[in-house]
Amino acid sequence: MEKAYRIKRNKDFQFNYKNGKSVANKQFVVYIKHTEELEHFRLGISVSKKLGNAVVRNRIKRGIRENFKVHKDDIIPVDLIIIARQPAKNMTTLEMQSSLEHVLKIAKVFNKKIK
């Protein structure tokens, strides 16, 4: 993901936690904050150390980023924070993708109808 698509600062994470809406399924929690000044979505990923060592956490983050690369043009301009839950550590990339699509459909952040 390019830098313009990332949320990295703690201040931005905290603002989204306090002012955003949350949607969840068993594997992921998504915080959504609508902002008018954005041209595209921004993504922040949080994976706790409770989920595993660095190898496991980075595999989860890569799977999440891959899903957003696939749907880059389909997501409305919002700030998204994705928090991985315990079941996400045993999922493949394709399972992560379907779970993320499910929770993002619930959050209504897609421009178009996704199959």
Coordinates of N, CA and C in Angstrom, one line a residue:
M1 N 0.8 -1.2 0.0 CA 0.0 0.0 0.0 C 0.9 1.2 0.0
E2 N 0.5 2.2 -0.7 CA 1.2 3.5 -0.8 C 1.0 4.2 0.6
K3 N 1.9 5.2 0.8 CA 1.8 5.9 2.1 C 0.5 6.7 2.3
A4 N 0.0 7.2 1.2 CA -1.3 7.9 1.3 C -2.5 7.1 1.8
Y5 N -2.4 5.8 1.6 CA -3.4 4.9 2.0 C -3.3 4.3 3.4
R6 N -2.3 4.8 4.2 CA -2.0 4.2 5.5 C -2.4 5.2 6.6
I7 N -2.8 4.6 7.7 CA -2.9 5.3 9.0 C -1.8 4.8 9.9
K8 N -0.9 5.6 10.3 CA 0.2 5.1 11.1 C 0.3 5.8 12.5
R9 N -0.2 7.0 12.6 CA 0.0 7.8 13.9 C -1.0 7.3 14.9
N10 N -0.5 7.2 16.1 CA -1.4 6.9 17.3 C -2.5 7.8 17.4
K11 N -2.3 9.1 17.2 CA -3.3 10.1 17.3 C -4.5 9.8 16.3
D12 N -4.2 9.4 15.1 CA -5.2 9.0 14.1 C -6.0 7.8 14.6
F13 N -5.3 6.8 15.1 CA -5.9 5.6 15.6 C -6.9 5.9 16.7
Q14 N -6.4 6.7 17.7 CA -7.3 7.1 18.9 C -8.5 7.9 18.4
F15 N -8.3 8.8 17.5 CA -9.4 9.6 17.0 C -10.5 8.7 16.3
N16 N -10.1 7.7 15.6 CA -11.0 6.8 14.9 C -11.7 5.9 16.0
Y17 N -11.0 5.4 17.0 CA -11.6 4.6 18.0 C -12.7 5.4 18.7
K18 N -12.4 6.7 19.0 CA -13.4 7.5 19.8 C -14.6 8.0 19.0
N19 N -14.3 8.3 17.7 CA -15.3 9.0 16.9 C -15.9 8.1 15.9
G20 N -15.4 7.0 15.6 CA -15.8 6.1 14.5 C -16.9 5.1 15.0
K21 N -17.5 4.5 14.0 CA -18.5 3.4 14.3 C -17.7 2.1 14.1
S22 N -18.2 1.1 14.9 CA -17.5 -0.2 14.8 C -18.5 -1.3 14.3
V23 N -17.9 -2.2 13.5 CA -18.7 -3.4 13.0 C -17.7 -4.5 13.2
A24 N -18.3 -5.7 13.5 CA -17.4 -6.9 13.8 C -18.0 -8.2 13.4
N25 N -17.2 -9.1 13.1 CA -17.6 -10.5 13.0 C -16.6 -11.3 13.9
K26 N -16.6 -12.6 13.8 CA -15.7 -13.4 14.7 C -14.3 -13.2 14.6
Q27 N -13.8 -12.8 13.3 CA -12.4 -12.7 13.1 C -11.8 -11.3 13.1
F28 N -12.7 -10.3 12.8 CA -12.2 -8.9 12.6 C -13.2 -7.9 13.2
V29 N -12.6 -6.8 13.7 CA -13.4 -5.6 14.1 C -12.9 -4.5 13.2
V30 N -13.9 -3.7 12.7 CA -13.6 -2.6 11.8 C -14.2 -1.4 12.4
Y31 N -13.3 -0.3 12.5 CA -13.8 1.0 12.9 C -13.8 1.9 11.7
I32 N -14.9 2.5 11.4 CA -15.1 3.4 10.2 C -15.3 4.8 10.7
K33 N -14.6 5.7 10.1 CA -14.8 7.1 10.3 C -14.9 7.8 8.9
H34 N -16.1 8.4 8.6 CA -16.3 9.1 7.4 C -15.7 10.5 7.5
T35 N -14.9 10.8 6.4 CA -14.3 12.2 6.4 C -14.5 12.7 5.0
E36 N -14.8 14.0 4.8 CA -15.0 14.6 3.5 C -13.8 14.9 2.8
E37 N -12.7 15.2 3.4 CA -11.5 15.7 2.7 C -10.7 14.6 2.0
L38 N -11.0 13.4 2.2 CA -10.2 12.3 1.6 C -10.7 12.0 0.2
E39 N -9.7 11.7 -0.7 CA -10.0 11.3 -2.0 C -10.1 9.8 -2.1
H40 N -9.6 9.1 -1.2 CA -9.6 7.6 -1.1 C -9.6 7.1 0.3
F41 N -9.7 5.8 0.5 CA -9.7 5.3 1.9 C -8.3 5.3 2.5
R42 N -8.2 5.3 3.8 CA -7.0 5.1 4.5 C -7.2 3.9 5.4
L43 N -6.1 3.1 5.6 CA -6.2 1.8 6.3 C -5.2 1.8 7.4
G44 N -5.7 1.4 8.6 CA -4.8 1.1 9.8 C -5.1 -0.3 10.2
I45 N -4.0 -1.0 10.5 CA -4.1 -2.4 10.9 C -3.6 -2.6 12.3
S46 N -4.3 -3.3 13.1 CA -3.8 -3.6 14.5 C -3.9 -5.1 14.8
V47 N -2.8 -5.7 15.1 CA -2.8 -7.1 15.4 C -2.0 -7.3 16.7
S48 N -2.7 -7.7 17.7 CA -2.2 -7.8 19.1 C -1.1 -8.9 19.2
K49 N -0.2 -8.7 20.2 CA 0.8 -9.7 20.4 C 0.2 -11.0 21.0
K50 N -1.0 -10.9 21.5 CA -1.7 -12.1 22.0 C -2.0 -13.1 20.9
L51 N -2.0 -12.7 19.6 CA -2.3 -13.6 18.5 C -1.1 -14.4 18.2
G52 N 0.1 -14.1 18.5 CA 1.2 -14.9 18.2 C 2.5 -14.1 18.1
N53 N 3.5 -14.8 17.6 CA 4.8 -14.1 17.4 C 4.8 -13.2 16.2
A54 N 5.9 -12.5 15.9 CA 6.0 -11.6 14.8 C 5.7 -12.2 13.5
V55 N 6.0 -13.5 13.3 CA 5.8 -14.1 12.0 C 4.3 -14.3 11.8
V56 N 3.6 -14.7 12.8 CA 2.1 -14.8 12.7 C 1.4 -13.5 12.5
R57 N 1.8 -12.5 13.3 CA 1.2 -11.2 13.1 C 1.4 -10.6 11.8
N58 N 2.6 -10.7 11.2 CA 2.9 -10.2 9.9 C 2.2 -10.9 8.8
R59 N 2.0 -12.2 9.0 CA 1.2 -13.0 8.0 C -0.2 -12.5 8.0
I60 N -0.8 -12.2 9.1 CA -2.2 -11.7 9.2 C -2.2 -10.3 8.5
K61 N -1.3 -9.4 8.8 CA -1.3 -8.1 8.2 C -1.1 -8.1 6.7
R62 N -0.3 -9.0 6.2 CA -0.1 -9.2 4.8 C -1.4 -9.6 4.1
G63 N -2.1 -10.6 4.8 CA -3.4 -11.0 4.3 C -4.4 -9.9 4.2
I64 N -4.5 -9.1 5.2 CA -5.4 -7.9 5.3 C -5.1 -6.9 4.2
R65 N -3.8 -6.6 4.0 CA -3.4 -5.6 3.0 C -3.7 -6.2 1.6
E66 N -3.5 -7.4 1.4 CA -3.8 -8.0 0.1 C -5.2 -7.9 -0.3
N67 N -6.1 -8.1 0.7 CA -7.5 -7.9 0.4 C -7.8 -6.5 0.0
F68 N -7.2 -5.5 0.6 CA -7.5 -4.1 0.3 C -6.8 -3.7 -1.0
K69 N -5.8 -4.4 -1.5 CA -5.2 -4.1 -2.8 C -6.2 -4.6 -3.9
V70 N -6.8 -5.7 -3.6 CA -7.8 -6.3 -4.5 C -9.0 -5.4 -4.7
H71 N -9.5 -4.8 -3.6 CA -10.7 -3.9 -3.6 C -10.4 -2.4 -3.5
K72 N -9.2 -2.1 -4.0 CA -8.7 -0.7 -3.8 C -9.7 0.3 -4.5
D73 N -10.3 0.0 -5.6 CA -11.2 0.9 -6.3 C -12.6 0.8 -5.9
D74 N -12.9 -0.2 -5.1 CA -14.3 -0.4 -4.7 C -14.7 0.2 -3.4
I75 N -13.8 0.8 -2.6 CA -14.1 1.2 -1.3 C -14.2 2.7 -1.3
I76 N -15.2 3.2 -0.6 CA -15.5 4.7 -0.5 C -14.4 5.3 0.4
P77 N -14.3 6.7 0.2 CA -13.2 7.3 1.0 C -13.5 7.5 2.5
V78 N -13.0 6.6 3.3 CA -13.2 6.6 4.7 C -11.9 6.2 5.4
D79 N -11.8 6.4 6.7 CA -10.7 5.9 7.5 C -11.2 4.6 8.0
L80 N -10.4 3.5 7.8 CA -10.7 2.2 8.3 C -9.6 1.7 9.3
I81 N -10.0 1.2 10.4 CA -9.0 0.5 11.3 C -9.5 -0.9 11.4
I82 N -8.6 -1.8 11.1 CA -8.9 -3.3 11.1 C -8.2 -3.9 12.3
I83 N -8.9 -4.5 13.2 CA -8.3 -5.2 14.4 C -8.6 -6.7 14.2
A84 N -7.5 -7.5 14.2 CA -7.6 -8.9 14.1 C -7.9 -9.6 15.4
R85 N -8.9 -10.5 15.4 CA -9.2 -11.3 16.6 C -8.5 -12.7 16.5
Q86 N -8.6 -13.4 17.6 CA -7.9 -14.7 17.8 C -8.2 -15.7 16.6
P87 N -9.4 -15.9 16.1 CA -9.6 -16.9 15.0 C -8.8 -16.5 13.7
A88 N -8.4 -15.3 13.6 CA -7.8 -14.9 12.3 C -6.4 -15.5 12.2
K89 N -5.8 -15.9 13.3 CA -4.4 -16.5 13.2 C -4.4 -17.8 12.5
N90 N -5.5 -18.6 12.4 CA -5.5 -19.9 11.8 C -6.1 -19.9 10.4
M91 N -6.4 -18.7 9.9 CA -7.0 -18.6 8.6 C -6.0 -18.4 7.4
T92 N -6.4 -18.9 6.2 CA -5.6 -18.7 5.0 C -5.9 -17.3 4.5
T93 N -5.2 -16.9 3.5 CA -5.4 -15.5 2.9 C -6.8 -15.5 2.3
L94 N -7.2 -16.5 1.6 CA -8.6 -16.5 1.0 C -9.7 -16.5 2.0
E95 N -9.5 -17.2 3.1 CA -10.5 -17.2 4.2 C -10.5 -15.8 4.8
M96 N -9.4 -15.2 5.0 CA -9.3 -13.8 5.5 C -10.1 -12.8 4.6
Q97 N -9.8 -13.0 3.3 CA -10.5 -12.2 2.3 C -12.0 -12.3 2.4
S98 N -12.5 -13.5 2.5 CA -14.0 -13.6 2.5 C -14.5 -13.1 3.8
S99 N -13.8 -13.2 4.9 CA -14.3 -12.7 6.2 C -14.2 -11.2 6.2
L100 N -13.2 -10.6 5.6 CA -13.1 -9.1 5.6 C -14.2 -8.6 4.6
E101 N -14.4 -9.2 3.5 CA -15.5 -8.8 2.6 C -16.8 -8.8 3.3
H102 N -17.1 -9.8 4.1 CA -18.3 -9.9 4.9 C -18.5 -8.7 5.8
V103 N -17.4 -8.5 6.6 CA -17.5 -7.4 7.6 C -17.6 -6.0 6.9
L104 N -16.9 -5.9 5.8 CA -17.0 -4.6 5.1 C -18.3 -4.4 4.4
K105 N -19.0 -5.4 4.0 CA -20.3 -5.3 3.4 C -21.3 -4.9 4.5
I106 N -21.1 -5.4 5.7 CA -22.0 -5.0 6.8 C -21.7 -3.5 7.1
A107 N -20.5 -3.1 7.0 CA -20.1 -1.7 7.3 C -20.5 -0.7 6.2
K108 N -20.9 -1.3 5.0 CA -21.4 -0.5 3.8 C -20.3 0.5 3.4
V109 N -19.1 0.0 3.1 CA -18.0 0.8 2.6 C -17.7 0.5 1.2
F110 N -18.4 -0.4 0.5 CA -18.1 -0.7 -0.9 C -18.9 0.3 -1.8
N111 N -18.3 0.7 -2.9 CA -19.0 1.6 -3.9 C -20.0 0.7 -4.7
K112 N -19.6 -0.4 -5.1 CA -20.3 -1.3 -6.0 C -20.7 -2.6 -5.2
K113 N -21.6 -3.3 -5.9 CA -22.0 -4.6 -5.3 C -20.9 -5.6 -5.5
I114 N -20.3 -6.2 -4.5 CA -19.3 -7.1 -4.6 C -19.9 -8.5 -4.5
K115 N -19.4 -9.4 -5.4 CA -20.0 -10.8 -5.5 C -19.6 -11.6 -4.3

